[in-house]
PDB file of C-alpha atoms and ligand atoms in Angstrom:
ATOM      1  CA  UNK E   2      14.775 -39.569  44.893  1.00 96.00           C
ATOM      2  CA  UNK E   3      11.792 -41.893  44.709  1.00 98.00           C
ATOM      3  CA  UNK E   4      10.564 -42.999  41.424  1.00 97.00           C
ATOM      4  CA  UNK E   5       7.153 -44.433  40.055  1.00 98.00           C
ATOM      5  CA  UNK E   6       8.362 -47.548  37.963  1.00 98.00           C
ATOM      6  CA  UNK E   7       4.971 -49.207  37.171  1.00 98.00           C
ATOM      7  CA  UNK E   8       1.381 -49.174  37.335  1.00 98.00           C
ATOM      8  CA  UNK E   9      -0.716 -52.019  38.246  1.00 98.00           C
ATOM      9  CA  UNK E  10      -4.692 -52.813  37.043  1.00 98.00           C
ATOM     10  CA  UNK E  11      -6.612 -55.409  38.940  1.00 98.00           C
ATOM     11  CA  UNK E  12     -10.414 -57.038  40.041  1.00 98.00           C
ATOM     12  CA  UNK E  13     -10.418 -57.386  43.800  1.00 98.00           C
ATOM     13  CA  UNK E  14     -13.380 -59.753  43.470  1.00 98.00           C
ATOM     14  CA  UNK E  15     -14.129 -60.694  47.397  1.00 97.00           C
ATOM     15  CA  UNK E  16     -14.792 -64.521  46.774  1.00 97.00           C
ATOM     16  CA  UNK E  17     -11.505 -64.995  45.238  1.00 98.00           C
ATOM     17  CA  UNK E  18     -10.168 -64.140  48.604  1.00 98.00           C
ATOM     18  CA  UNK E  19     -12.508 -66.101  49.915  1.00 97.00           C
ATOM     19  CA  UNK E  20     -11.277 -69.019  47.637  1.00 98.00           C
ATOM     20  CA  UNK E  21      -7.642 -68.877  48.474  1.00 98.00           C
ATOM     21  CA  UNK E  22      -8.118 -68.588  52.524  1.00 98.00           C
ATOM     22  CA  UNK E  23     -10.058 -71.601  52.136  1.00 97.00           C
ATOM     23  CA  UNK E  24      -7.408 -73.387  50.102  1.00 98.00           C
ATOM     24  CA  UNK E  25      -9.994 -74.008  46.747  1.00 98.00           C
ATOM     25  CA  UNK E  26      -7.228 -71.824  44.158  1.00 97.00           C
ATOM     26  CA  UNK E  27      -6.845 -75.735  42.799  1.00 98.00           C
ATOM     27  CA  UNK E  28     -10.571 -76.255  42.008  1.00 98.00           C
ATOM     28  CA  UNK E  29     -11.668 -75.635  38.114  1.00 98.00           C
ATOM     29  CA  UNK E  30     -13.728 -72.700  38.646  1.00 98.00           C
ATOM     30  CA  UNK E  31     -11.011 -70.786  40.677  1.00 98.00           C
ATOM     31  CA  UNK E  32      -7.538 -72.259  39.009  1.00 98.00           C
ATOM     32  CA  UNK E  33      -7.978 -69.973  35.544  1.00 98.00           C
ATOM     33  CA  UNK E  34      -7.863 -66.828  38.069  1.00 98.00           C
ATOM     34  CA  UNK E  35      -4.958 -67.726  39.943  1.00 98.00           C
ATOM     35  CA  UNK E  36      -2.894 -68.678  36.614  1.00 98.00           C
ATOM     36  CA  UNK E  37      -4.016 -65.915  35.186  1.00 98.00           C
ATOM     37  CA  UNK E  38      -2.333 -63.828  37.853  1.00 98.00           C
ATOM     38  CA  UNK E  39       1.057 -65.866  37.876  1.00 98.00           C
ATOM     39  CA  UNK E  40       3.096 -63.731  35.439  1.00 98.00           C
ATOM     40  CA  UNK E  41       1.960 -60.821  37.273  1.00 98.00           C
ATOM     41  CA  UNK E  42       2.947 -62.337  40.422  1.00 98.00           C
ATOM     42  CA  UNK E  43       6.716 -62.833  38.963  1.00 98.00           C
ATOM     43  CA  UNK E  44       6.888 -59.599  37.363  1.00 98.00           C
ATOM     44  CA  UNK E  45       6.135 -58.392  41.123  1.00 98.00           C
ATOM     45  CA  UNK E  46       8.375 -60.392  42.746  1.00 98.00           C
ATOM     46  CA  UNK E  47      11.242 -59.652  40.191  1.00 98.00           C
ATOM     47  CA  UNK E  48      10.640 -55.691  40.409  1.00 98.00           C
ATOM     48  CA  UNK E  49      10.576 -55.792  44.302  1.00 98.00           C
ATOM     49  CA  UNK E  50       9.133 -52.458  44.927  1.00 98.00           C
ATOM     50  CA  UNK E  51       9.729 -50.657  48.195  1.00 98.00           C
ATOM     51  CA  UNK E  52       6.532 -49.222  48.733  1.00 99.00           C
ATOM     52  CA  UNK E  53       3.026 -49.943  46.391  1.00 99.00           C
ATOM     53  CA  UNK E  54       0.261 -47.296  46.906  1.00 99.00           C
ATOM     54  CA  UNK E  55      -2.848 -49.223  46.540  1.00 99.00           C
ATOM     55  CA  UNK E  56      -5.960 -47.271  45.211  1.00 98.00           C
ATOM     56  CA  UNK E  57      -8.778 -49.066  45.774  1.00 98.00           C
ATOM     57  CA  UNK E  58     -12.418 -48.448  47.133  1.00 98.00           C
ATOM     58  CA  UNK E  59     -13.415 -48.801  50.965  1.00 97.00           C
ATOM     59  CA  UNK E  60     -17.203 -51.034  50.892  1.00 95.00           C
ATOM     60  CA  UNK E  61     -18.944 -49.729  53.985  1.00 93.00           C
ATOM     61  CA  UNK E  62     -16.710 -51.255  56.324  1.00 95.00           C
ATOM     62  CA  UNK E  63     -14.360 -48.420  57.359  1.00 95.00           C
ATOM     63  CA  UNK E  64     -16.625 -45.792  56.143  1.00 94.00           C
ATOM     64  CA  UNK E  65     -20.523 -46.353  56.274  1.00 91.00           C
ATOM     65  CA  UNK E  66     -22.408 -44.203  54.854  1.00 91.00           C
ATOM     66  CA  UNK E  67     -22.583 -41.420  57.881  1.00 94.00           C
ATOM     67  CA  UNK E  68     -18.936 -40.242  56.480  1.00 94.00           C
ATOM     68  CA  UNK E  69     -18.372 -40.473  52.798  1.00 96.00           C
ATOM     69  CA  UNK E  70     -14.749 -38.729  52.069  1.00 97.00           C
ATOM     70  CA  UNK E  71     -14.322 -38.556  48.067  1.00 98.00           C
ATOM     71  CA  UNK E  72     -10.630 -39.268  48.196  1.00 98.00           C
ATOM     72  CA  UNK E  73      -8.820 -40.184  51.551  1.00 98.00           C
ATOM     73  CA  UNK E  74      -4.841 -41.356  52.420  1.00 98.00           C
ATOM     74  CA  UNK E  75      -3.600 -43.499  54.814  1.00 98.00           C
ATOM     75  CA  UNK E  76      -1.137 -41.573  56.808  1.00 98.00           C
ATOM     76  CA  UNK E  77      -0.198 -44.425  59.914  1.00 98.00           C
ATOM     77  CA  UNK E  78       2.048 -47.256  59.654  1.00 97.00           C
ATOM     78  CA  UNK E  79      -0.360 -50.213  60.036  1.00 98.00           C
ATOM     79  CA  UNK E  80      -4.044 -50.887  58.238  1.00 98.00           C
ATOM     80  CA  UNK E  81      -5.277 -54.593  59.839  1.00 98.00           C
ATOM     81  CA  UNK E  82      -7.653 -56.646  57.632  1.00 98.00           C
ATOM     82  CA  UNK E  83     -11.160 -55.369  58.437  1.00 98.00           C
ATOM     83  CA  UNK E  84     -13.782 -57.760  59.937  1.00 97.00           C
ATOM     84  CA  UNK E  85     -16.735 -57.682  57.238  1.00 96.00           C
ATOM     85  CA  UNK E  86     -18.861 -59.834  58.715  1.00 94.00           C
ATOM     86  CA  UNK E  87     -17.081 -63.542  58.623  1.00 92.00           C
ATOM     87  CA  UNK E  88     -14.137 -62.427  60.986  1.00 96.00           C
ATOM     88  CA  UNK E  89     -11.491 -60.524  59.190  1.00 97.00           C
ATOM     89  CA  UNK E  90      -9.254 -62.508  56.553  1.00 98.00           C
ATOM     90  CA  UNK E  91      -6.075 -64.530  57.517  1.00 98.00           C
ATOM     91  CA  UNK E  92      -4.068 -62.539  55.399  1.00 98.00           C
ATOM     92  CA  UNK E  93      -0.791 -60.528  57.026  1.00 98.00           C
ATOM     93  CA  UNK E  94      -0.818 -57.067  58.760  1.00 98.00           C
ATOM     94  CA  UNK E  95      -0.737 -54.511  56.254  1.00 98.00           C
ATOM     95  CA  UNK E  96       2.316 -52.208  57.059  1.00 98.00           C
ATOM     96  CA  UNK E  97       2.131 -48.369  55.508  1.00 98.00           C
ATOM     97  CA  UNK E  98       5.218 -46.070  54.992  1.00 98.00           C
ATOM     98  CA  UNK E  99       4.605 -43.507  57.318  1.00 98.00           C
ATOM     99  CA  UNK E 100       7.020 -40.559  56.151  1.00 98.00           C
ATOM    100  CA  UNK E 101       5.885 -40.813  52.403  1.00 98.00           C
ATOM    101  CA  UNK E 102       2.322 -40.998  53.187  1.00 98.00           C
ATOM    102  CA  UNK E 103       3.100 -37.838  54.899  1.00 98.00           C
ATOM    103  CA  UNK E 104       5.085 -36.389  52.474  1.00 98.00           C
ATOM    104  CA  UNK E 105       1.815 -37.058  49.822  1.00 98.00           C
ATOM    105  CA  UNK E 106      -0.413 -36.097  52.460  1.00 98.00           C
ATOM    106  CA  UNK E 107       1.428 -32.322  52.542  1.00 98.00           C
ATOM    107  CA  UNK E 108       1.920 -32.164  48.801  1.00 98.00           C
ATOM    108  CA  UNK E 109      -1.368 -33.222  47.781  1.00 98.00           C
ATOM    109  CA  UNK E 110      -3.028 -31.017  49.614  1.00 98.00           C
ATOM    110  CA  UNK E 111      -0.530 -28.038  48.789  1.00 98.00           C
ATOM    111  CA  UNK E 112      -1.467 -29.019  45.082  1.00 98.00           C
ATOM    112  CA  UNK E 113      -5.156 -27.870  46.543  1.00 98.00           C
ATOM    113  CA  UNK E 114      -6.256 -31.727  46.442  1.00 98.00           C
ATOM    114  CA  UNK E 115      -7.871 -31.672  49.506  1.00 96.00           C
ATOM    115  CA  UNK E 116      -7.893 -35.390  50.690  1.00 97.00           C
ATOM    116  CA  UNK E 117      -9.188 -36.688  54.012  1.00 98.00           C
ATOM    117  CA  UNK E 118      -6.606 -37.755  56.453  1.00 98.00           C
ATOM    118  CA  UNK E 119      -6.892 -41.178  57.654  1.00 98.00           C
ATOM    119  CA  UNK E 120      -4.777 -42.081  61.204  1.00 98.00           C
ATOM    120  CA  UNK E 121      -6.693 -45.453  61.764  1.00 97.00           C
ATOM    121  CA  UNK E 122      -7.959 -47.879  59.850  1.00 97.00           C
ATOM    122  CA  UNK E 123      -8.995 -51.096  58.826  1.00 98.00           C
ATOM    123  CA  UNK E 124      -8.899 -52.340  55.216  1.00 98.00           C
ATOM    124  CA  UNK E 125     -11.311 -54.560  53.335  1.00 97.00           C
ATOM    125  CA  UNK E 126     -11.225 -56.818  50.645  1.00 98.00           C
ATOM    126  CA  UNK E 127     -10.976 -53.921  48.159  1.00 98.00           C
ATOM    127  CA  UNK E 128      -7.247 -53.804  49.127  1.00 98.00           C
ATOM    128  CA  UNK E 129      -6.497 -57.006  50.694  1.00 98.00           C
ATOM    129  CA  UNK E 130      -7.256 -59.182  47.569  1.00 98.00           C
ATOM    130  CA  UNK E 131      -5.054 -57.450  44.971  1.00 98.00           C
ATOM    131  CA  UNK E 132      -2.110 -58.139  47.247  1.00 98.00           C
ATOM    132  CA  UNK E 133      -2.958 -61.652  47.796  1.00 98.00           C
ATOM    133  CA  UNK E 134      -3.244 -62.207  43.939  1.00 98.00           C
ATOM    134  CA  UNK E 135      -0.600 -60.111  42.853  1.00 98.00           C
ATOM    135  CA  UNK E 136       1.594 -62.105  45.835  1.00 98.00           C
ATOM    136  CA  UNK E 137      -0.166 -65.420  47.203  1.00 98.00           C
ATOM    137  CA  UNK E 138      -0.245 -66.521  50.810  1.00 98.00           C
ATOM    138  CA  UNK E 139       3.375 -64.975  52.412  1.00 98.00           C
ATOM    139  CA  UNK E 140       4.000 -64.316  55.932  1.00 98.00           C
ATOM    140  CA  UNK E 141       4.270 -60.561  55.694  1.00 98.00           C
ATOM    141  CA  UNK E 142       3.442 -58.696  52.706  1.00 98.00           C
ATOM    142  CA  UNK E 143       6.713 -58.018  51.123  1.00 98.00           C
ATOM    143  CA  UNK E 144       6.608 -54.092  50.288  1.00 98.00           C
ATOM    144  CA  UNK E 145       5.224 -51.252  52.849  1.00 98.00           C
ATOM    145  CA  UNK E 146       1.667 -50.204  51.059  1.00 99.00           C
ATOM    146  CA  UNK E 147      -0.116 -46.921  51.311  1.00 99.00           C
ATOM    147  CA  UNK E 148      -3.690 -46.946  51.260  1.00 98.00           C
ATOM    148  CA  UNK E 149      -5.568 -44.241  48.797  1.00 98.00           C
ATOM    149  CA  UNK E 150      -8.876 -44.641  49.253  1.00 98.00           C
ATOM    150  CA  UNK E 151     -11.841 -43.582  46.387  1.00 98.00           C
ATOM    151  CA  UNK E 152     -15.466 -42.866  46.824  1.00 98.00           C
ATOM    152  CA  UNK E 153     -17.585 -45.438  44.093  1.00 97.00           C
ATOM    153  CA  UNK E 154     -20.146 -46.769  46.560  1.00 95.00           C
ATOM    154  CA  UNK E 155     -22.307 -43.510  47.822  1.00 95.00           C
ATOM    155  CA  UNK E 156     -23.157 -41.461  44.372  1.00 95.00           C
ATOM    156  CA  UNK E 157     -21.504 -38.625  42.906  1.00 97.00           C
ATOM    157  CA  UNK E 158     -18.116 -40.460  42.947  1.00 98.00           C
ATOM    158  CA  UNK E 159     -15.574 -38.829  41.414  1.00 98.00           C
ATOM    159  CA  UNK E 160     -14.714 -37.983  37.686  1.00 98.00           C
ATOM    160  CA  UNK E 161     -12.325 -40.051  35.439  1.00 98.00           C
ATOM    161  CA  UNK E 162     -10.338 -36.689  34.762  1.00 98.00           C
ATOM    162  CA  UNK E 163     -10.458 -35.843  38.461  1.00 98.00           C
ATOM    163  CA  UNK E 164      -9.223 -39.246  38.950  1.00 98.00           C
ATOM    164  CA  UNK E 165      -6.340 -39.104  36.614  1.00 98.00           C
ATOM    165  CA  UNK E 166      -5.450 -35.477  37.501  1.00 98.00           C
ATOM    166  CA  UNK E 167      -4.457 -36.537  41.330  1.00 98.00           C
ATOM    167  CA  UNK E 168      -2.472 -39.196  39.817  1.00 98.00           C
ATOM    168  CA  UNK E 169      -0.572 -36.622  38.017  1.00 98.00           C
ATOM    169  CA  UNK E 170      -0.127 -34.692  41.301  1.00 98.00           C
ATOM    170  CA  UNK E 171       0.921 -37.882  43.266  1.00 98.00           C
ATOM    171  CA  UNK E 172       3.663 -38.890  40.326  1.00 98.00           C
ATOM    172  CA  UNK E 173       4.934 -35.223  41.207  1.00 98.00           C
ATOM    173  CA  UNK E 174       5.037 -35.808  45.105  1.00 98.00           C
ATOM    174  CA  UNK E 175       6.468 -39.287  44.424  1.00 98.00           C
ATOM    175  CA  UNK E 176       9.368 -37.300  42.214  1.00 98.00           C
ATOM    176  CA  UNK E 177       9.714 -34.920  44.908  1.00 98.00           C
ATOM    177  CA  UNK E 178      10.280 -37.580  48.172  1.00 98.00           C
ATOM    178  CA  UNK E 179      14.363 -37.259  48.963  1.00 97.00           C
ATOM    179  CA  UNK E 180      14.411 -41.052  49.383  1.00 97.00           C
ATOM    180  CA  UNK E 181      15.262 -43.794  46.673  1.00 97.00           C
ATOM    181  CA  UNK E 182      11.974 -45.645  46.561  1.00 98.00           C
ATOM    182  CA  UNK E 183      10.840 -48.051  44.160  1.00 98.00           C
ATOM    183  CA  UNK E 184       7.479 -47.610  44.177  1.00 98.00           C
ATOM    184  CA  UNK E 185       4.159 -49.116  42.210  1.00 98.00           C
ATOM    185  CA  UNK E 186       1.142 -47.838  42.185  1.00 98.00           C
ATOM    186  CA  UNK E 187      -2.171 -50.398  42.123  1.00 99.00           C
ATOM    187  CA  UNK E 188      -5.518 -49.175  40.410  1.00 98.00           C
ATOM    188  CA  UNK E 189      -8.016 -51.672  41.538  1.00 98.00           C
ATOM    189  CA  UNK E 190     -11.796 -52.511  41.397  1.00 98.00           C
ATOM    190  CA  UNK E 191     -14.288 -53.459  38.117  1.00 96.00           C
ATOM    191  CA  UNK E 192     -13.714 -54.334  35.446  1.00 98.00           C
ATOM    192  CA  UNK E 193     -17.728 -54.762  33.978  1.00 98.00           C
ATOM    193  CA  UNK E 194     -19.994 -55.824  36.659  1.00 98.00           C
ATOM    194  CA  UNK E 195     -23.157 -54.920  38.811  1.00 97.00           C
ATOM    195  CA  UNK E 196     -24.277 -56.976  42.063  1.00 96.00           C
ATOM    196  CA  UNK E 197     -27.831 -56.043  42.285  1.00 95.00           C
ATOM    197  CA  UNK E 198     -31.607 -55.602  39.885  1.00 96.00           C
ATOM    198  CA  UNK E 199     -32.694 -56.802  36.696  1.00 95.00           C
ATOM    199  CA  UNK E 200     -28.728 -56.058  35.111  1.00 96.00           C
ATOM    200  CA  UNK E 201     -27.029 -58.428  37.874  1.00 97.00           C
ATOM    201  CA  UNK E 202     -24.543 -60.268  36.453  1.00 96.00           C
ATOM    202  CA  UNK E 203     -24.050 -58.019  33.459  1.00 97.00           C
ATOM    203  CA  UNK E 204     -20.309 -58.278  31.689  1.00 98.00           C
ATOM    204  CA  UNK E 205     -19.355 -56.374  28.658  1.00 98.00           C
ATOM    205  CA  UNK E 206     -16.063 -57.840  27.192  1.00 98.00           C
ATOM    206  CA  UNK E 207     -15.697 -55.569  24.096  1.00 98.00           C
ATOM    207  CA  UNK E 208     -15.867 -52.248  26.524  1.00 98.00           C
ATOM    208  CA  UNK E 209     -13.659 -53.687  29.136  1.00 98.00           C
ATOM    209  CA  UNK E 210     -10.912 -54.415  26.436  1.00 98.00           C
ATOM    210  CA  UNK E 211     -11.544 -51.249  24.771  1.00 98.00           C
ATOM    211  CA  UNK E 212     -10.316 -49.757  28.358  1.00 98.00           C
ATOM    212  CA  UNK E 213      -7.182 -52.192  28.785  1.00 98.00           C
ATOM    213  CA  UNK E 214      -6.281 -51.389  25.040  1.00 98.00           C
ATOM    214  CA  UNK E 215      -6.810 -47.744  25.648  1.00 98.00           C
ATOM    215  CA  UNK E 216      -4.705 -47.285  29.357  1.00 98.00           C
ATOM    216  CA  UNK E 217      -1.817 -47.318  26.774  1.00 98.00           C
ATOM    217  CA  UNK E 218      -3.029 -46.132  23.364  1.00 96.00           C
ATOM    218  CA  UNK E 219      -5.986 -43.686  24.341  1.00 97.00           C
ATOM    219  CA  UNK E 220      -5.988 -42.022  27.890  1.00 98.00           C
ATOM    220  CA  UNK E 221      -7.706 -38.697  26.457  1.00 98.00           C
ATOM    221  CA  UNK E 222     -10.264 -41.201  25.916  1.00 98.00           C
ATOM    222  CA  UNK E 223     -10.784 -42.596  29.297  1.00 98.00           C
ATOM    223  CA  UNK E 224     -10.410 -39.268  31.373  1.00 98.00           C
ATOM    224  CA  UNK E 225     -13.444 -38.453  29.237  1.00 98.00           C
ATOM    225  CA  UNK E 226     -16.016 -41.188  29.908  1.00 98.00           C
ATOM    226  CA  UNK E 227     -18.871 -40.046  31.402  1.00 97.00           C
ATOM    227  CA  UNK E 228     -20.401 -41.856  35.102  1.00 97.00           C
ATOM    228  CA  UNK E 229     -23.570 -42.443  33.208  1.00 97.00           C
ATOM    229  CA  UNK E 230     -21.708 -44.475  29.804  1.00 98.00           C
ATOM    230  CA  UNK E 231     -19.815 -46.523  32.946  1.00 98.00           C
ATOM    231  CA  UNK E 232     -23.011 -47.552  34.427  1.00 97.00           C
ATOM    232  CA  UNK E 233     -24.775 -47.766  31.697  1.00 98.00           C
ATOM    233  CA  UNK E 234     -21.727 -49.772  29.255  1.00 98.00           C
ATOM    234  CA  UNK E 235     -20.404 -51.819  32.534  1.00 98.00           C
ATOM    235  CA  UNK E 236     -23.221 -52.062  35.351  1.00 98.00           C
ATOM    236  CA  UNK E 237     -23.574 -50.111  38.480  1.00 96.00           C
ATOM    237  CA  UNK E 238     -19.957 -51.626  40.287  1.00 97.00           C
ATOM    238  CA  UNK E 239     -18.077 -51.031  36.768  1.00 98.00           C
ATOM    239  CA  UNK E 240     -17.558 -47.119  38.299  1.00 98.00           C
ATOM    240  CA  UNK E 241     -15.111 -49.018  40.455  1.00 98.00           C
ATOM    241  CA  UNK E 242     -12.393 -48.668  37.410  1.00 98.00           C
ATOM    242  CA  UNK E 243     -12.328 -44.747  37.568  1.00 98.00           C
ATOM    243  CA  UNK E 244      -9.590 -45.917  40.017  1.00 98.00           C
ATOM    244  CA  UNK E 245      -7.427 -47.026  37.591  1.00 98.00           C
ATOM    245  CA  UNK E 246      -7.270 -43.878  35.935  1.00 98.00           C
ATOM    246  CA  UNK E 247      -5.461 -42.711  39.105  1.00 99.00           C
ATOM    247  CA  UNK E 248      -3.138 -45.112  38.322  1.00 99.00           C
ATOM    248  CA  UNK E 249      -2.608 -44.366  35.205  1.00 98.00           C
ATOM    249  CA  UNK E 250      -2.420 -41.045  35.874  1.00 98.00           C
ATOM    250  CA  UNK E 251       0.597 -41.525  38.064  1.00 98.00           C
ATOM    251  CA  UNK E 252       2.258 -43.216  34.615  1.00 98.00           C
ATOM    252  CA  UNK E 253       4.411 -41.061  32.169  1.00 98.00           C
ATOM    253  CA  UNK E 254       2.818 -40.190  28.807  1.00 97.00           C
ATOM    254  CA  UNK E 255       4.184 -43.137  27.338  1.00 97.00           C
ATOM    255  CA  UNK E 256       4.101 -46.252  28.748  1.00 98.00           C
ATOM    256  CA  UNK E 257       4.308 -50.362  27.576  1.00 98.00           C
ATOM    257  CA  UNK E 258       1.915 -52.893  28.739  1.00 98.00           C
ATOM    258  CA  UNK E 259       3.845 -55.945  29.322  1.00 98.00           C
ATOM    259  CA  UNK E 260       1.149 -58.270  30.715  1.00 98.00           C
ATOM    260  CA  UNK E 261      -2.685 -58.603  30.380  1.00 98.00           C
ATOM    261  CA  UNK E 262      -5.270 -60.927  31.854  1.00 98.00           C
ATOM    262  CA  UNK E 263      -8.990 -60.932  31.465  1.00 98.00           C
ATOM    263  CA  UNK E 264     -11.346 -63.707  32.816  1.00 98.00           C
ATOM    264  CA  UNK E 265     -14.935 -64.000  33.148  1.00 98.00           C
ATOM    265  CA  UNK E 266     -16.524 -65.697  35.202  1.00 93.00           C
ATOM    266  CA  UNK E 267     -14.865 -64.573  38.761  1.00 97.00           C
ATOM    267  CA  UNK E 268     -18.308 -64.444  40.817  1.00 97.00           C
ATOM    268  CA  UNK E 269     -20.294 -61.488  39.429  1.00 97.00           C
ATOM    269  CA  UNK E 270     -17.650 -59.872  37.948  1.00 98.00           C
ATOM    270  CA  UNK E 271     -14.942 -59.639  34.544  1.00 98.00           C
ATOM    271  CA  UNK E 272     -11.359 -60.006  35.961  1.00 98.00           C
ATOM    272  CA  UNK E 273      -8.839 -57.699  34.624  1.00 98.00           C
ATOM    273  CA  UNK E 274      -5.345 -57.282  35.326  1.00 98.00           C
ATOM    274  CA  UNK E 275      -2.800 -55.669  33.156  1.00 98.00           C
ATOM    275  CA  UNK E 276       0.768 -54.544  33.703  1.00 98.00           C
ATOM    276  CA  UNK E 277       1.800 -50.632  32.631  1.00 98.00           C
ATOM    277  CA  UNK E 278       5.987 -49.844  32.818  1.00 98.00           C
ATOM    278  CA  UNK E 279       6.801 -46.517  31.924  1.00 94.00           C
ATOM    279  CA  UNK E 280       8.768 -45.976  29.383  1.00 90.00           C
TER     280      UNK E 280
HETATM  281  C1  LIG N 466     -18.103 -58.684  43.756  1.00 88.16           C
HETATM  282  C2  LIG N 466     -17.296 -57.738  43.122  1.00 88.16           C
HETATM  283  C3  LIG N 466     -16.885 -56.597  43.810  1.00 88.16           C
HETATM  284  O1  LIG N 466     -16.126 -55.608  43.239  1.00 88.16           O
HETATM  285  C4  LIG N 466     -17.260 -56.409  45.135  1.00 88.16           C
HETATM  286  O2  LIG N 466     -16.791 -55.328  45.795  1.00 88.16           O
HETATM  287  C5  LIG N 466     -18.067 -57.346  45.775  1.00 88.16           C
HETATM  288  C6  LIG N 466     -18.494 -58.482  45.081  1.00 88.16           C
HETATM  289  C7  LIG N 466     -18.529 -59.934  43.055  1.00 88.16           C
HETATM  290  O3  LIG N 466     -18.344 -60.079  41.832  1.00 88.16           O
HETATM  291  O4  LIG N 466     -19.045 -60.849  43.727  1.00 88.16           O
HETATM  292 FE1  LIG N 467     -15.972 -53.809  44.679  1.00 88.16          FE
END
């Protein structure tokens, strides 16, 4: 059977894509983010998954705001880096597992989560740069990925209970898939930030550690939080990290935290990126 052995946090800051295509991960504004992510990079490496279902937020390039789906799943076996706006990123081809997403797809939707089917699609930096720091510049991205797409960008996203109950549902469809798939499941997006008004810029370290600390010690916590103490606590974009409550959601009970990194400044935005195993 296929089994959930980890859960993944992490920023997916667009100019820290934009700093490793352009080859500046050496300069001193950039390095402290890339060696940040190294022991995350060998702990992926060394637990090889099969297959990592990436949660992360589409940002108007896929979906504009004519079609706003709250929660939607890749079900095809190939997502292309999307074009948004300087060509799209010289990363690999990002391949999907086409019977599992299928398999969540059914069960998902049997558990009466009714997600939005997705057969095409291109994927933005919201996915592409937590693979390329969690596993540098390869040829081919070495584990199939399966796209889980959230609603933070058009309001009323989501709730963080919501958001942590379909992660219980897909730990259940996971558990239920006949094959013997590793797989790890990314929550990306946040951590404190906001890109726009009088609050641009805005980073709130205590809160955002108070959430990394809590992912392990305090969940009834986080399913809790409100969209307004997000906003208000962690700026307008900070709603981004109801998506790791997904992820966590897909986590047993219990669970270790074996590696944590948090970084400001990454362009507008606090870098977070912390290791869950279950235990
Ligand atoms: C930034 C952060 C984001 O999450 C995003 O989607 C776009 C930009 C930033 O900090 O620049
Ligand atoms: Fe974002």
């Amino acid at each position: 059977m296929a089994k959930i052995l980890a859960g993944v946090g992490t920023s997916h800051v667009p100019a820290i894509g934009a700093a490793l295509d352009l080859g500046k991960s050496e300069e001193p504004y950039w390095k402290p983010i890339f060696d940040g992510y190294e022991k995350s990079k060998q702990w992926l490496a060394e637990t090889n998954p099969d297959v990592v279902i990436l949660v992360y937020n589409d940002h108007g390039t896929a979906f504009g705001l004519d079609v706003v789906p709250t929660f939607s799943l890749g079900v095809t076996d190939l997502y292309p880096p999307a074009d948004e706006g300087w060509g799209p990123r010289p990363v690999p081809d990002v391949h999907g597992h086409l019977e599992l997403s299928r398999h969540l797809a059914e069960s998902l939707i049997f558990d009466e989560f009714d997600l939005t089917i997705i057969n095409e699609m291109a994927v933005d930096h919201g996915l592409t740069v937590p693979l390329s720091l969690m596993c540098g510049q390869p040829e081919a991205w070495p584990f199939k990925v399966i796209p889980l797409a959230v609603n933070v960008v058009q309001y009323p996203p989501p709730t963080g209970n919501r958001c942590f109950n379909l992660g219980r549902a897909i730990k259940k469809a996971v558990e239920n898939f006949d094959d013997d798939l590793n797989v790890v499941v990314m929550g990306t997006g946040g951590m404190s930030h906001q890109l726009h008004g009088e609050r641009a810029g805005m980073i709130n370290r205590e809160w955002d550690n108070r959430f990394l600390d809590d992912l392990s010690g305090d969940v009834k916590r986080l399913v809790q939080l409100d969209h307004v103490e997000y906003m208000r606590e962690t700026g307008a974009e900070g709603i981004e990290m109801v998506m790791w409550l997904i992820m966590r959601g897909t986590l047993n009970d219990n669970v270790k935290e074996v590696y944590r990194f948090y970084h400001v400044p990454g362009s507008n935005t606090a870098i977070g990126n912390i290791i869950l195993e279950n235990v």
